[in-house]
GROMACS .gro file of C-alpha atoms in nm:
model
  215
    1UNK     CA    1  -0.712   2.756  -6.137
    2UNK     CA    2  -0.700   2.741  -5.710
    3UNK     CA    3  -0.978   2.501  -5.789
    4UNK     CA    4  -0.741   2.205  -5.910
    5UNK     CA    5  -0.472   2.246  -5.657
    6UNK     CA    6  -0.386   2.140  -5.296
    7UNK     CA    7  -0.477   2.392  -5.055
    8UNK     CA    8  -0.110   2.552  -4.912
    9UNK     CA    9   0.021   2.395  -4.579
   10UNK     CA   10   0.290   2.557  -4.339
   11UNK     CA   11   0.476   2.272  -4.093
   12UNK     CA   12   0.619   2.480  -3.791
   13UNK     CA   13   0.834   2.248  -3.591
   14UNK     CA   14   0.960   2.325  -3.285
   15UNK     CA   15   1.380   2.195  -3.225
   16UNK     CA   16   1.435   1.860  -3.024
   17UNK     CA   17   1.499   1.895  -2.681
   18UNK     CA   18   1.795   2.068  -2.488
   19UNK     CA   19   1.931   2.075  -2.171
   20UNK     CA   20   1.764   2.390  -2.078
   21UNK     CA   21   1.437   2.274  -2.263
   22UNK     CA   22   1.415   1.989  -2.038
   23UNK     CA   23   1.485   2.185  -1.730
   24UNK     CA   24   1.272   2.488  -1.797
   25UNK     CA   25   1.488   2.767  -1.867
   26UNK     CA   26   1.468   2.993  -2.116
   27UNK     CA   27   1.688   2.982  -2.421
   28UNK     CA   28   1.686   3.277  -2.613
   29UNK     CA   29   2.033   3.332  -2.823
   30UNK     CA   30   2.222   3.120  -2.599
   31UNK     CA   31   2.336   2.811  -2.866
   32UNK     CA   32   2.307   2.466  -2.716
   33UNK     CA   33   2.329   2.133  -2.895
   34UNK     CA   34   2.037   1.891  -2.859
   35UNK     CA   35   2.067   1.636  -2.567
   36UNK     CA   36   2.086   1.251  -2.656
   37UNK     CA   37   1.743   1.188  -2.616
   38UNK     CA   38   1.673   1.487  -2.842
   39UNK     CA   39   1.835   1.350  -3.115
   40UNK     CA   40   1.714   1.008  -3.088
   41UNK     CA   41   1.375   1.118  -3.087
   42UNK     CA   42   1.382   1.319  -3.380
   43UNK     CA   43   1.592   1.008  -3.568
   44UNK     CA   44   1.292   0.758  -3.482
   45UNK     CA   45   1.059   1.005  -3.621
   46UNK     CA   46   1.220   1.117  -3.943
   47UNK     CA   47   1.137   0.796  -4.153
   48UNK     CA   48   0.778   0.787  -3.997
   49UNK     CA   49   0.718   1.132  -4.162
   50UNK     CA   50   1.012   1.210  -4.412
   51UNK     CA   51   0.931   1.087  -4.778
   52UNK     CA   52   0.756   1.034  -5.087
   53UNK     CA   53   0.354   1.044  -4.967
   54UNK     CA   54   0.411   1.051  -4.604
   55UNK     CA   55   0.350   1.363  -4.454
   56UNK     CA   56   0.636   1.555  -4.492
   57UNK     CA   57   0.682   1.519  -4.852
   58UNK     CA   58   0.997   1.714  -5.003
   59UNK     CA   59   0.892   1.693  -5.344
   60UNK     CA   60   0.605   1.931  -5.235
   61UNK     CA   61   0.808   2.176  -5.006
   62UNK     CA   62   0.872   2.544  -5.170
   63UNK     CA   63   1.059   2.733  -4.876
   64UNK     CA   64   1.207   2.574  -4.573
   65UNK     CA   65   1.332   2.858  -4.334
   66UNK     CA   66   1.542   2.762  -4.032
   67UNK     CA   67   1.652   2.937  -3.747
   68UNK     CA   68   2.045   2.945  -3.720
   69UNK     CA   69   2.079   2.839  -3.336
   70UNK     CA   70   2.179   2.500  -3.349
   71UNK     CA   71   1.931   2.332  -3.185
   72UNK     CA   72   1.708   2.428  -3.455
   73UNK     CA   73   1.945   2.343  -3.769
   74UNK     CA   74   2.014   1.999  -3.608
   75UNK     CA   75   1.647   1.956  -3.583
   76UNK     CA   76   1.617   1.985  -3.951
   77UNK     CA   77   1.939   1.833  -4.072
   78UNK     CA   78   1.811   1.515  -3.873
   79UNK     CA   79   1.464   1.525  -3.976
   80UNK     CA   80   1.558   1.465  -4.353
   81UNK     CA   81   1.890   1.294  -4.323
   82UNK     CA   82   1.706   0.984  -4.509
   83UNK     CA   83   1.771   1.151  -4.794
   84UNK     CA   84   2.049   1.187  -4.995
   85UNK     CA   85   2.101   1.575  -4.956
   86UNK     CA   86   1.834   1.842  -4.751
   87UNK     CA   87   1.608   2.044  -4.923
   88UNK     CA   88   1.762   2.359  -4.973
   89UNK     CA   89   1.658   2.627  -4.718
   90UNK     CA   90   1.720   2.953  -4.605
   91UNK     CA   91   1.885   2.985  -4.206
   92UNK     CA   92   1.782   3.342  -4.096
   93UNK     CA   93   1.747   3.515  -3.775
   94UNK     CA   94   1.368   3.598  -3.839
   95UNK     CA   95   1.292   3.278  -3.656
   96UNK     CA   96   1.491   3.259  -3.332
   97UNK     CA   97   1.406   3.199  -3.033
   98UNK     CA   98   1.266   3.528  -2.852
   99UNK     CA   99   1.549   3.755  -2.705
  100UNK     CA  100   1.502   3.647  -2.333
  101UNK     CA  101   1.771   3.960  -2.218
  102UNK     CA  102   1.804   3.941  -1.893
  103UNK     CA  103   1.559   3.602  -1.831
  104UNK     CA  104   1.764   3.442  -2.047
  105UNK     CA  105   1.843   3.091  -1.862
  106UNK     CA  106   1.634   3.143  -1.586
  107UNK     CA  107   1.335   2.957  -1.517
  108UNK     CA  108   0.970   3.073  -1.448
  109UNK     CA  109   0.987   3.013  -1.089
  110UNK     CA  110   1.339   3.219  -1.080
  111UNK     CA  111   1.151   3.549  -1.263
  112UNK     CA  112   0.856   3.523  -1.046
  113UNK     CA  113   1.063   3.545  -0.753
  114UNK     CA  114   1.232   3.857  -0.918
  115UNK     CA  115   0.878   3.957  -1.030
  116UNK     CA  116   0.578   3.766  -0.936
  117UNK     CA  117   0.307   3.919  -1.208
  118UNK     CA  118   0.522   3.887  -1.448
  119UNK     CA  119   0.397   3.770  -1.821
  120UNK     CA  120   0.607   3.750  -2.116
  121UNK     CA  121   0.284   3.747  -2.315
  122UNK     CA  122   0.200   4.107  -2.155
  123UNK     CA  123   0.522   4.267  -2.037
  124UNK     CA  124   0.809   4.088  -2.283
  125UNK     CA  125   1.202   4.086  -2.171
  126UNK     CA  126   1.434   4.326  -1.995
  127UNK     CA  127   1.672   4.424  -2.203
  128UNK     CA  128   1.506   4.165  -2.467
  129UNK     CA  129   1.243   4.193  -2.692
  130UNK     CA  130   0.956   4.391  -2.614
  131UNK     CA  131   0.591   4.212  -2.690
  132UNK     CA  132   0.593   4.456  -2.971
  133UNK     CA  133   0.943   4.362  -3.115
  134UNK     CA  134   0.844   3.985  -3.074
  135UNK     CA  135   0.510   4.030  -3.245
  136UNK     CA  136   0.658   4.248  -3.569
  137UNK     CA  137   0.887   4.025  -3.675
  138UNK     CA  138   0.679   3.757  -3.646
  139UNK     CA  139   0.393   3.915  -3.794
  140UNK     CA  140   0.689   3.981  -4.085
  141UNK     CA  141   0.731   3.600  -4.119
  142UNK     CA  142   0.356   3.538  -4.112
  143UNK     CA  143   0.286   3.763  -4.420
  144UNK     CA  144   0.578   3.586  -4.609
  145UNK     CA  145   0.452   3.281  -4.562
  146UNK     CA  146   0.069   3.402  -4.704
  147UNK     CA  147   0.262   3.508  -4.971
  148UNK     CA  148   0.415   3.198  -5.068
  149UNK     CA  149   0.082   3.024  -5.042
  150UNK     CA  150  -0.095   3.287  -5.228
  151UNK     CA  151   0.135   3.259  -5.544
  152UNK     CA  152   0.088   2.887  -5.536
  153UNK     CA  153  -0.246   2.879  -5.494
  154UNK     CA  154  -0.325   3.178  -5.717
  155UNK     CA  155  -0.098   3.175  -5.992
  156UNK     CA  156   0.055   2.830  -5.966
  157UNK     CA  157   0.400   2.957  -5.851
  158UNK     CA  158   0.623   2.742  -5.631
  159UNK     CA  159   0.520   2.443  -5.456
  160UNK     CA  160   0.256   2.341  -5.175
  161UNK     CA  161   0.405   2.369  -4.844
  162UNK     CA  162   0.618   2.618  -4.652
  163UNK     CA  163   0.843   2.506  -4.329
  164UNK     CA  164   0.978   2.680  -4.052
  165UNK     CA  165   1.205   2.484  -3.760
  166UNK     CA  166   1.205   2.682  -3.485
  167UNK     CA  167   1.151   2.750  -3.127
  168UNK     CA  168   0.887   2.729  -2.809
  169UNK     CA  169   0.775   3.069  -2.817
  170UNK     CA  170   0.843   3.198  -3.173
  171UNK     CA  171   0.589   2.865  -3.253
  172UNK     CA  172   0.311   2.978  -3.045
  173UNK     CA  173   0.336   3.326  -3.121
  174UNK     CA  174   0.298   3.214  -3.462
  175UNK     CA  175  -0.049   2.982  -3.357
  176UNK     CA  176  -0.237   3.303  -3.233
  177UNK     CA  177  -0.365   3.589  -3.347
  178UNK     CA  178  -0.332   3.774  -2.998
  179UNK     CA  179  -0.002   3.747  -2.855
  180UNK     CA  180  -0.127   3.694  -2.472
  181UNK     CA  181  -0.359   3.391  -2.597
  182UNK     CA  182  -0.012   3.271  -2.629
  183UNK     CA  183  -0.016   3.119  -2.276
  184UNK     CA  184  -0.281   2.859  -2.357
  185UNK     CA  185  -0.091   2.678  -2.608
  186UNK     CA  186   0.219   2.413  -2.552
  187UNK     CA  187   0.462   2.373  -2.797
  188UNK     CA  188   0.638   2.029  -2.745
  189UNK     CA  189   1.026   1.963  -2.819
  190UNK     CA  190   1.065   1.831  -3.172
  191UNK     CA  191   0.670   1.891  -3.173
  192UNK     CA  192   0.527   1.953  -3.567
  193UNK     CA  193   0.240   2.185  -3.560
  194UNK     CA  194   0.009   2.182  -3.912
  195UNK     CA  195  -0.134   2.510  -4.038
  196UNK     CA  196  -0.374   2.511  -4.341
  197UNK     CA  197  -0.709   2.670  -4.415
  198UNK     CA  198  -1.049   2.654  -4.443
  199UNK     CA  199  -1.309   2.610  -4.726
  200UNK     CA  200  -0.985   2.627  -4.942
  201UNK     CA  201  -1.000   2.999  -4.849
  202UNK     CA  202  -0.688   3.186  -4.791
  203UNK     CA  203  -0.882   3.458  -4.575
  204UNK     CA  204  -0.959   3.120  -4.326
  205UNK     CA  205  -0.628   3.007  -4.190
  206UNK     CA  206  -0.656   2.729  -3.976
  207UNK     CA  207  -0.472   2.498  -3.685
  208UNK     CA  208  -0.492   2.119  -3.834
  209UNK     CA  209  -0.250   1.959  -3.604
  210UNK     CA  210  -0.025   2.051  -3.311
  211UNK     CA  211   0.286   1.840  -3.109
  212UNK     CA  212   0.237   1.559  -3.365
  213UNK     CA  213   0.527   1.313  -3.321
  214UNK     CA  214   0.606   1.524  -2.960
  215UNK     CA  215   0.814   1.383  -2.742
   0.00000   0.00000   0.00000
């Protein structure tokens, strides 16, 4: 019975920083490494959180899905490299980063001066994503994830927690149920955001905890 388990939990953790992360540009598909201080950060935190007990506990993780940039798969490979091997995890492109198209590497001052109302929350990329693109295929990912945590929770299939290492905007898109409120959240570098629910009620999803262990 639902009654005698842990309620399901989804970690969404955002890749350490870059060089375009740390100077405001946008970085879609473009593949950078983390900077020095990225992976340092991430290093300190890993034994802090990584572990039997502590809050990231791999004996209780189900599905880890990682986005294949390498900013992202860096993220995770240092996160648990206490241990002897990763938990195994699926690198798929139904997490990146959304496609910036032509704002790709440019920073918000540089697209205002090319447009100055626009909103990637309202009016998406050119020759990107659309708003509607970005919000399908995460919407896709959010009902995969509900699914995991159902069978657990339900019928006792699987494990307790889902993970997803990822980026800035795919991260906050994920927070919200209306794209635009998108704006009024910050999604630190190497930031781990908690997701859970309510009154152990699946129909009650719920924000627990957001840029723990930021930078």
């Amino acid at each position: 019975m639902s009654e005698k388990r842990p309620v399901p939990r989804l970690f969404l953790i955002r890749h350490g920083e870059t060089e375009w992360s740390k100077n405001g540009r946008h970085t879609g598909r473009t593949d950078l490494p983390l900077t020095e201080r990225g992976v340092e950060a991430i290093t300190k935190v890993a034994p802090q959180v990584v572990g039997a007990g502590k809050l990231i506990d791999p004996d209780t993780l189900c599905h880890v899905f990682v986005s294949p940039r390498q900013r992202a798969h860096r993220t995770f490979e240092l996160l648990f490299s206490s241990l002897p091997e990763p938990p195994k995890h699926v690198v798929t492109e139904e997490v990146r980063e959304w496609d910036y198209g032509d704002y790709e590497g440019l920073t918000n001052k540089e697209i205002l001066e090319k447009d100055p109302y626009w909103s990637i929350w309202k009016d998406g990329c050119p020759r990107g994503e659309t708003v509607d693109e970005m919000t399908k295929r995460v919407d896709q990912v959010v009902a995969k994830v509900h699914e995991i945590h159902r069978q657990f929770f339900e019928e006792g299939i699987g494990r307790r927690d889902v993970m997803i290492v990822a980026h800035g905007h795919f991260s906050r898109r994920y927070l919200v149920l209306n794209l635009v409120s998108g704006t009024h959240f910050n999604v630190e570098p190497a930031g781990i955001s908690l997701l859970t629910y309510n009154h152990r009620s699946l129909k009650e999803p719920a924000l627990t905890g957001m840029n723990l262990y930021a930078l």
